[in-house]
Coordinates of C-alpha atoms in Angstrom, one line a residue:
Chain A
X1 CA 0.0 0.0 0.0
X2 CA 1.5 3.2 -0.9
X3 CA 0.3 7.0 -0.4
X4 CA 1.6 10.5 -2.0
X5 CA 4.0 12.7 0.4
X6 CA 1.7 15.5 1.5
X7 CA 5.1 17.5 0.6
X8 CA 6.9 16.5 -2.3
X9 CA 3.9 14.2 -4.6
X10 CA 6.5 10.6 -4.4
X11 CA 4.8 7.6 -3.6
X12 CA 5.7 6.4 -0.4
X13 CA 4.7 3.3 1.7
X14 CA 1.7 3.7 3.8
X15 CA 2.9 3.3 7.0
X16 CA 6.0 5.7 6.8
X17 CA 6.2 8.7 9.1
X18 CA 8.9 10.7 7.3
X19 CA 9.0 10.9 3.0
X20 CA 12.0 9.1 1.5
X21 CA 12.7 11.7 -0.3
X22 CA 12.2 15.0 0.5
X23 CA 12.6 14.2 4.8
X24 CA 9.2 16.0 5.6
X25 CA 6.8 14.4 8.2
X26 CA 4.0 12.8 6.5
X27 CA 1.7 10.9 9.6
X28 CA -0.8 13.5 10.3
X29 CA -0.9 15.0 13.6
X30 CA -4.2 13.3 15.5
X31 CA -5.2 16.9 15.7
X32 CA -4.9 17.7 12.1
X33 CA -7.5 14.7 10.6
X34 CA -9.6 14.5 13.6
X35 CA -10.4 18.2 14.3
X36 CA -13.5 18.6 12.4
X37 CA -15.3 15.7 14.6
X38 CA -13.8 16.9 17.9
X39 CA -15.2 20.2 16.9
X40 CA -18.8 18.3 16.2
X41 CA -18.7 16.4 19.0
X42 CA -17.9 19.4 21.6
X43 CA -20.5 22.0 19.6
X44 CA -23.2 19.2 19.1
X45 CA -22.9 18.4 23.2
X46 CA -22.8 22.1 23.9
X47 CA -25.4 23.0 22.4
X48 CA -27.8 20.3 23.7
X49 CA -26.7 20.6 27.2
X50 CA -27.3 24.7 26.7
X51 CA -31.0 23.9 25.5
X52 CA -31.9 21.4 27.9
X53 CA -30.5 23.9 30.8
X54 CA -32.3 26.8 29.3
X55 CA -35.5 25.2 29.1
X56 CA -35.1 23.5 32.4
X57 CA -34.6 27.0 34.1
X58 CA -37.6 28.5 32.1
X59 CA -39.8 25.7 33.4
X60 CA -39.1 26.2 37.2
X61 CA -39.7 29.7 37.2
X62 CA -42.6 30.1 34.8
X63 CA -45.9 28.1 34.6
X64 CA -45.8 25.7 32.0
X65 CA -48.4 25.8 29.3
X66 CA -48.8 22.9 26.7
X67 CA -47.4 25.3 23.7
X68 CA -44.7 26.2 25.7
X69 CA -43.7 22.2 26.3
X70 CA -44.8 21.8 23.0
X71 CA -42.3 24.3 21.4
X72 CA -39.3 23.4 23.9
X73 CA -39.6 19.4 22.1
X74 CA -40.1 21.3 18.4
X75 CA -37.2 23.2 19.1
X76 CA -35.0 20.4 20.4
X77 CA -35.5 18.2 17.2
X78 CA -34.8 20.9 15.1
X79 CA -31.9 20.9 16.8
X80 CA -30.9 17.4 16.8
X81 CA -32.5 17.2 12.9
X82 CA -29.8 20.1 11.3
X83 CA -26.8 19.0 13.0
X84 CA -28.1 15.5 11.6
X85 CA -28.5 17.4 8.0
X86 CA -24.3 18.0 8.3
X87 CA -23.7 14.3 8.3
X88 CA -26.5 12.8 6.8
X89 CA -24.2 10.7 4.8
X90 CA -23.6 8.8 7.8
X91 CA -26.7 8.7 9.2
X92 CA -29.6 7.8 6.5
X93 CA -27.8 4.0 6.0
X94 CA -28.4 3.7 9.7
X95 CA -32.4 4.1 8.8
X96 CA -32.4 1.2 6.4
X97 CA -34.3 -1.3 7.3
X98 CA -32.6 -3.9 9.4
X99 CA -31.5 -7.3 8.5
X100 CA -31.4 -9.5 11.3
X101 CA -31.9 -12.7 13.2
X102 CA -35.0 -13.4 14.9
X103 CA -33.4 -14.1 18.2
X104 CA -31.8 -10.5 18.0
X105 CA -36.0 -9.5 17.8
X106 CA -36.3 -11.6 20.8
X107 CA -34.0 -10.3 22.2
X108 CA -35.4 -6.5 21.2
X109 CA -38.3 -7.4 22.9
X110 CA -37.7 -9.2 25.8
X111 CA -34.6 -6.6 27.2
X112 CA -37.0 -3.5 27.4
X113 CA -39.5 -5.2 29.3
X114 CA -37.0 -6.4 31.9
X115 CA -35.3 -3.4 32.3
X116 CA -38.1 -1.2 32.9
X117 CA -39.3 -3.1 35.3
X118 CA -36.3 -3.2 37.2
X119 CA -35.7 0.0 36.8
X120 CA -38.8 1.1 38.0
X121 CA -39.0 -0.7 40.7
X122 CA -35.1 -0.3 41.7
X123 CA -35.2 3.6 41.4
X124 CA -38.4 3.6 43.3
X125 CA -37.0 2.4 46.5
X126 CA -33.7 4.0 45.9
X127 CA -35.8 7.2 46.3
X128 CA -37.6 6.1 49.2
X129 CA -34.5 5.2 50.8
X130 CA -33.3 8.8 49.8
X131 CA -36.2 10.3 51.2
X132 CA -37.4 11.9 47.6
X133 CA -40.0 11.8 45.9
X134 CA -40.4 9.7 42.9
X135 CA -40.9 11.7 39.9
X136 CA -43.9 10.2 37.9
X137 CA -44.0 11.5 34.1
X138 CA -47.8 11.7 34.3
X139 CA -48.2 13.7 37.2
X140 CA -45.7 16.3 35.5
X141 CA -48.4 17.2 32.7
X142 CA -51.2 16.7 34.6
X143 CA -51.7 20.8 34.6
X144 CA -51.4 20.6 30.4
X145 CA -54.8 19.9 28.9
X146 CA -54.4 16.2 27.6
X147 CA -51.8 15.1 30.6
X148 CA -52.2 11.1 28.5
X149 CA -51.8 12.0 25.1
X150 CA -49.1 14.2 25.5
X151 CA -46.6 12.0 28.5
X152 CA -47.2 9.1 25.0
X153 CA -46.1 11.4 22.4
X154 CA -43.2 13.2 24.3
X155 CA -41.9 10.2 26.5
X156 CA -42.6 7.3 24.3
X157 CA -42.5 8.6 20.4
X158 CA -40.2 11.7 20.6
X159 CA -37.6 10.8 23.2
X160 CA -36.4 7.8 21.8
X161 CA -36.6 9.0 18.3
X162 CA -34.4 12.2 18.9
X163 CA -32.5 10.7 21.7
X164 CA -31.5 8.1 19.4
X165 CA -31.0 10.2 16.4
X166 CA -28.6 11.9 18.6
X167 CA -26.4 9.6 20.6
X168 CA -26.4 6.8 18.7
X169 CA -26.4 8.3 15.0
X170 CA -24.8 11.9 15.1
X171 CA -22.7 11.7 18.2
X172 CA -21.9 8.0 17.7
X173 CA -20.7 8.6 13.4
X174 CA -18.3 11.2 15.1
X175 CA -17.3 9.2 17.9
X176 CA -16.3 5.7 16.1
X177 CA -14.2 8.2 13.2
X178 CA -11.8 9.4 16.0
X179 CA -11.8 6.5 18.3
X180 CA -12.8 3.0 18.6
X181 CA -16.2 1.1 18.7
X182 CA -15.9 0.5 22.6
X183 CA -15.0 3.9 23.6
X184 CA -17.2 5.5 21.0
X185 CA -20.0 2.9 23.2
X186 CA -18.9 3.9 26.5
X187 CA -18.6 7.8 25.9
X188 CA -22.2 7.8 24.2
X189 CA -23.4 6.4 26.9
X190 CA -21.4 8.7 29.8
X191 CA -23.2 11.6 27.2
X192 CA -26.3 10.3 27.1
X193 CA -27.3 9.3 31.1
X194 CA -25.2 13.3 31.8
X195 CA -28.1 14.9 29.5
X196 CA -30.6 13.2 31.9
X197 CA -29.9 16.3 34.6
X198 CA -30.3 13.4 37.5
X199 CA -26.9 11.8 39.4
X200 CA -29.3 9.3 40.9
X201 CA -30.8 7.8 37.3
X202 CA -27.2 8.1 35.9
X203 CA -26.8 4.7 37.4
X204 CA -29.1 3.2 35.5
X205 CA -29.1 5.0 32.5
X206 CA -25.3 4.7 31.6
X207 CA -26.0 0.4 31.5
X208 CA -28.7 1.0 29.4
X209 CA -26.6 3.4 27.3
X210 CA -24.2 0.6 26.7
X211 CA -26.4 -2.1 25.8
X212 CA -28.5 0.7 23.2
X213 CA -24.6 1.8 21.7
X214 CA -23.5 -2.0 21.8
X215 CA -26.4 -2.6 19.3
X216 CA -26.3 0.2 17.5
X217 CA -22.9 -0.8 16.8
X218 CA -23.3 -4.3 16.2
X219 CA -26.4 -4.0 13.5
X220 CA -25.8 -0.7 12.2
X221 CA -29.5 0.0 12.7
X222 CA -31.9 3.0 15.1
X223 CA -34.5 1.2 14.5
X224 CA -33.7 -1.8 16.9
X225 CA -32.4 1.2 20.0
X226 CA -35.6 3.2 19.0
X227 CA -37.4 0.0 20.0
X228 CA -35.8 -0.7 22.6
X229 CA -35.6 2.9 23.8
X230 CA -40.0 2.8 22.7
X231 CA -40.6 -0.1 24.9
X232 CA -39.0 1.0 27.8
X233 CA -40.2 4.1 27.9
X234 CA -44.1 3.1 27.0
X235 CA -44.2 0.3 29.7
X236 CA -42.5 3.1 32.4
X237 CA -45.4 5.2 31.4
X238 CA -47.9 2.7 31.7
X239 CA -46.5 2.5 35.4
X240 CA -46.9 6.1 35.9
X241 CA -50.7 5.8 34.7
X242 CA -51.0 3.0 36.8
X243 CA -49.7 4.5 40.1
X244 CA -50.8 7.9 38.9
X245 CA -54.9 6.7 39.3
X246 CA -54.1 5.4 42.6
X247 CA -52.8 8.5 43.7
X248 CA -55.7 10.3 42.5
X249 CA -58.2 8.0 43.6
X250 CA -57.1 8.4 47.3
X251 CA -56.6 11.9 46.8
X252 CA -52.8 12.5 47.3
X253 CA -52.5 14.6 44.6
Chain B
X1 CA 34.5 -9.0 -20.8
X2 CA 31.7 -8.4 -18.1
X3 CA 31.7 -5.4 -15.8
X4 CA 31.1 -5.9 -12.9
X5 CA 28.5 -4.3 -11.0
X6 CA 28.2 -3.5 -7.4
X7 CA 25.6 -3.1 -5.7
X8 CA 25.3 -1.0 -2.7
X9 CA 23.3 -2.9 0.3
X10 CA 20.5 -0.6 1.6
X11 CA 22.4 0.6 4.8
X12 CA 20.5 0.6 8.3
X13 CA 19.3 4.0 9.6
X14 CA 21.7 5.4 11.9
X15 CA 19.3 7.2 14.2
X16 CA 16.7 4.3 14.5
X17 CA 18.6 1.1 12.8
X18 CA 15.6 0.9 10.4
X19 CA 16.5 0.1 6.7
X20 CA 16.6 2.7 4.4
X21 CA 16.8 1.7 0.7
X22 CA 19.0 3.3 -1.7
X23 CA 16.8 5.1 -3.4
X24 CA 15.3 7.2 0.0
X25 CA 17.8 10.4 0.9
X26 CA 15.9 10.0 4.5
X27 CA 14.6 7.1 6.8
X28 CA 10.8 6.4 6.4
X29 CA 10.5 6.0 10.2
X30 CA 12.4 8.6 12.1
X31 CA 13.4 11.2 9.1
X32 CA 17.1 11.1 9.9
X33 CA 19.1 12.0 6.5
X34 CA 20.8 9.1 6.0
X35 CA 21.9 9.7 2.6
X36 CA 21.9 13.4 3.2
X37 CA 24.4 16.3 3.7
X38 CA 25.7 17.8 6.9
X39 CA 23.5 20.1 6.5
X40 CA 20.5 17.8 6.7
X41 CA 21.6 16.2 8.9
X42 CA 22.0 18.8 11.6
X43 CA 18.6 20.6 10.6
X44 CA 17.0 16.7 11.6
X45 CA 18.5 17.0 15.3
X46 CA 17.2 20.7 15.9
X47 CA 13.7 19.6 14.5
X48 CA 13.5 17.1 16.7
X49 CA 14.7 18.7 19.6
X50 CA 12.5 21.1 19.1
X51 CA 9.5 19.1 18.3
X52 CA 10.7 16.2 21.6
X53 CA 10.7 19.6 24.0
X54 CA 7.5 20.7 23.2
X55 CA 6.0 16.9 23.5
X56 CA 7.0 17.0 26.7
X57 CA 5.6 20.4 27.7
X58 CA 2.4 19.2 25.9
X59 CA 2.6 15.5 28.6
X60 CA 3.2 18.1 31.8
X61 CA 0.0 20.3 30.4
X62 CA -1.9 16.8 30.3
X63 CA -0.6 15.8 33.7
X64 CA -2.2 19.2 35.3
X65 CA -5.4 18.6 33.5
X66 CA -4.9 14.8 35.1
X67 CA -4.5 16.3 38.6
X68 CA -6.8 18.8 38.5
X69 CA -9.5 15.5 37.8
X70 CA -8.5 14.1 41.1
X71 CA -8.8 17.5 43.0
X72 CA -12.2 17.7 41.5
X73 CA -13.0 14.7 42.8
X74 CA -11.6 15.4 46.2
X75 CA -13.3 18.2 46.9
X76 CA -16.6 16.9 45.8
X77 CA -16.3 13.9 47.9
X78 CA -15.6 15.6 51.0
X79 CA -18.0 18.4 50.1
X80 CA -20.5 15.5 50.4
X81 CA -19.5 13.9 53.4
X82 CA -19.7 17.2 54.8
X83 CA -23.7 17.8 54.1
X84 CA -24.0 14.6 55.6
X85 CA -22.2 15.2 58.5
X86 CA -23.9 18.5 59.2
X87 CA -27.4 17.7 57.4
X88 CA -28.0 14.5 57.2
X89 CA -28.4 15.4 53.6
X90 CA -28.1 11.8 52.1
X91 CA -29.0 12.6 48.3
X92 CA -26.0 15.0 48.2
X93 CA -23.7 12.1 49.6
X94 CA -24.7 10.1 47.2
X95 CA -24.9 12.2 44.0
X96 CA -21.2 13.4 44.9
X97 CA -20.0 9.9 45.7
X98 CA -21.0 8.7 42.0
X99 CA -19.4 12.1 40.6
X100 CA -16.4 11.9 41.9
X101 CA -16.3 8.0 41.3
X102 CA -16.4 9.4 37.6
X103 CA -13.9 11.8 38.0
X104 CA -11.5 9.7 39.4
X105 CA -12.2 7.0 36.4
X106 CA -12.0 9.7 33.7
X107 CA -8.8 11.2 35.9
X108 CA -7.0 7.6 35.4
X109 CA -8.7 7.2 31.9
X110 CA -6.8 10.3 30.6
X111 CA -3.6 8.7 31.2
X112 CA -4.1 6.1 28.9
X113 CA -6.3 8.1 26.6
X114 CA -5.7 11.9 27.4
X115 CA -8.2 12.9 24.5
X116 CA -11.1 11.2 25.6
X117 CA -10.8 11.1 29.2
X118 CA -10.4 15.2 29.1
X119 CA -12.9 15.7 26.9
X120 CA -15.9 13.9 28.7
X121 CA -14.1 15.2 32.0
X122 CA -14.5 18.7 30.7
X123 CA -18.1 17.8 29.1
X124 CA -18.6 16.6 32.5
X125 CA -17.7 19.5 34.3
X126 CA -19.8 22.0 32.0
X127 CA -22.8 19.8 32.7
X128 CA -22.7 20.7 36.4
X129 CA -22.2 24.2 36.1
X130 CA -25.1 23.9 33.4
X131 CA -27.1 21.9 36.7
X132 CA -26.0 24.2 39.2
X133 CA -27.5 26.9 38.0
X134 CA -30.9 25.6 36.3
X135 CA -31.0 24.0 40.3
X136 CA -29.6 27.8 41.6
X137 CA -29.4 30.5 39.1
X138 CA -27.8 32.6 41.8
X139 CA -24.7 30.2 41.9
X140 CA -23.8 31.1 38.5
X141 CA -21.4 33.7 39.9
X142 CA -19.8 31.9 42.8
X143 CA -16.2 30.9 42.7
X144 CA -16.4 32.3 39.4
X145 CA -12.3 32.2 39.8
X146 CA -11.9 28.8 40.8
X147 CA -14.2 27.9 38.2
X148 CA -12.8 29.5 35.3
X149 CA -9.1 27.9 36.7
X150 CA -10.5 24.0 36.4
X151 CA -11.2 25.4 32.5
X152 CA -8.1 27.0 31.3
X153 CA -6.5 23.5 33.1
X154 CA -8.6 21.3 31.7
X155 CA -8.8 22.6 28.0
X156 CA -5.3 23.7 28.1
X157 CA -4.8 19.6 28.9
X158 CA -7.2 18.7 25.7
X159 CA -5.5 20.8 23.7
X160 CA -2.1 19.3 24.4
X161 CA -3.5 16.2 24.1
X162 CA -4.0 16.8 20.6
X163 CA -1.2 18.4 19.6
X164 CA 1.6 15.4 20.0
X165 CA 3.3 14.6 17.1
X166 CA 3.3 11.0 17.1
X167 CA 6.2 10.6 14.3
X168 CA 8.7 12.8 17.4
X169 CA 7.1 10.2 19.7
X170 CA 9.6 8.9 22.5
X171 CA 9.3 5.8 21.2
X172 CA 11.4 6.4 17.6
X173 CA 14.5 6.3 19.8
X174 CA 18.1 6.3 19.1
X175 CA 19.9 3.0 19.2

């Protein structure tokens, strides 16, 4: 395998740091071919972090209306969808439809179902034991006028279709050019359960990270993490509902 | 009658001992001018002193960066015992035992990796200025100093990281 020195054109072996013949380094520095996706990587997580902070802060000091929630999610897909449009190269193959063995369905399936259970019930006494109360993603929209309808469409059909879109296709293509596949699946996941604003759910989220970026890598697919992602997520608001009646019933809330 | 031919045998490098074929003036691996005038030859060693000295200013930045991880991690440690000490405050103690638990990993990550483990240590740190003041908007400006220090360190560490020059690595040594 030969390449040209960057310097003086000759062809030179691949793997040669200096040219032959004119004596000029011709390995890149790291810096050099990796800047543009260290540059993604930082802006893209930047910006996010700066979005989900700002709308955070708006939300505890004003009341929140359902066009104001409304626009906050708008705004944050338009977000994640045109830094997606700078490397949709990369990212439209990943929408293709996957090819895969049945047991990997199964296993699609089965993994969501487990987890959120666990989950659920793990975090639940961990916040007992922390004397807090457990969040319940119903109970935050209750105030907006279709509290149901909109805790589906915004916890179960947006969140793991932009969350995806972002961790495992935009921030995972830049990732696995600069480093390899398992630090490109451990740093997704770090990113993704640090743009979930809780220390406490970090603990769970990060595992679930790594099993989401482990397949991600594996079939080269979102449509197998958005399922996994849609499962979880609709059988942890089907908890909420659950719990959230009880609460209501007895007059708690 | 037959003339004879000699053939020069492609001479080991003198810097690294690598072969260097006749036709290459310099070695592919370490750039010395083996073929080369004086001249070349004493332009390589300034280059690479040059380019060796500011490797290893670049490893000390990387090393600050490293230890200002672990003092990260210190203070938010014991800044969490303390709450639970005074207050009984046992969320705190626990959301500052996991964080500095990362610290530390991403401390001892960045001295196998120094580009990765910086750059989620430093993503990490702007996340909880970002939660410190959606949580208290008021904390924005407190220890505005310190804050600004464990930046410059950090960044200063990432930029290092990325500016080695692999070909003047430490490792293309003289034998």
């Amino acid at each position: 395998m030969y390449k040209n020195c960057l310097h003086c054109g000759s062809l030179i072996p691949k793997e040669s740091n200096f040219c032959g013949q004119c004596g000029q380094g011709v390995t890149l520095g790291e810096w050099e071919k990796n800047r543009p996706h260290y540059s993604a990587i930082i802006a893209f997580y930047l910006t996010i972090i700066g979005f989900i902070g700002a709308s955070s802060l708006m939300f505890s000091q004003a009341d929140v209306s359902f066009m104001s929630t409304l626009l906050v999610e708008i705004l944050f897909a338009a977000i994640i969808v045109i830094y997606s449009l700078f490397n949709l190269d990369s990212i439209l193959p990943l929408y293709t439809k996957p090819d895969v063995p049945r047991r990997v369905w199964m296993f699609n399936l089965s993994f969501p179902i487990f987890s959120s259970f666990l989950v659920y019930y793990s975090m639940d006494s961990l916040n007992t034991w922390l004397d807090l109360e457990s969040s319940n993603t119903y109970l935050d929209n209750i105030d907006l006028d279709y509290p149901m309808l909109w805790t589906v469409i915004s916890i179960t059909l947006l969140a793991p279709i932009f969350e995806e879109l972002a961790f495992r296709g935009y921030l995972f293509n830049h990732l696995l050019k600069v480093t390899s596949w398992q630090i490109t699946v451990v740093a997704t996941a770090f990113l993704f359960s640090l743009i979930h604003f809780s220390m406490v759910s970090l603990l769970w989220i990060f595992p679930f990270g790594l099993v989401l970026g482990y397949m991600r890598y594996r079939y080269n697919s979102l449509w197998l993490v958005m399922l996994i992602h849609f499962i979880h997520n609709l059988i942890v608001v089907g908890l909420d509902y659950y719990y959230a009646q009880s609460y209501l019933n007895e007059g708690w809330y | 009658m037959e003339e004879l031919v000699i053939y020069e045998a492609p001479k080991a490098c003198s810097f690294c001992s690598e072969v260097v074929p006749i036709t290459n003036t310099f070695c592919a691996n370490c750039g010395y001018p083996e073929y080369g005038t004086k001249t070349d030859i004493s332009y390589f060693y300034s280059k690479r002193a040059r380019q060796e000295k500011a490797n290893t200013k670049a490893l000390t930045k990387i090393k600050s960066a490293q230890i200002a991880l672990f003092i990260l991690a210190g203070i938010i440690y014991f800044s969490g015992m303390l709450s639970y000490n005074l207050l009984e405050d046992k969320l705190l103690l626990l959301t500052n035992s996991v964080l500095a638990l990362l610290y530390v990993a991403l401390a001892f990550w960045s001295g196998k990796n120094p580009i990765m483990g910086l750059l989620l240590g430093l993503l990490l740190y702007f996340t909880l200025l970002i939660l410190s003041a959606v949580l208290d908007p008021a904390s924005v400006y407190k220890g505005l100093i310190l804050k600004t220090i464990v930046v410059v360190y950090l960044g200063k560490g990432l930029h290092s990281a990325t500016r080695i020059k692999q070909q003047f690595h430490p490792l293309i040594q003289k034998k």
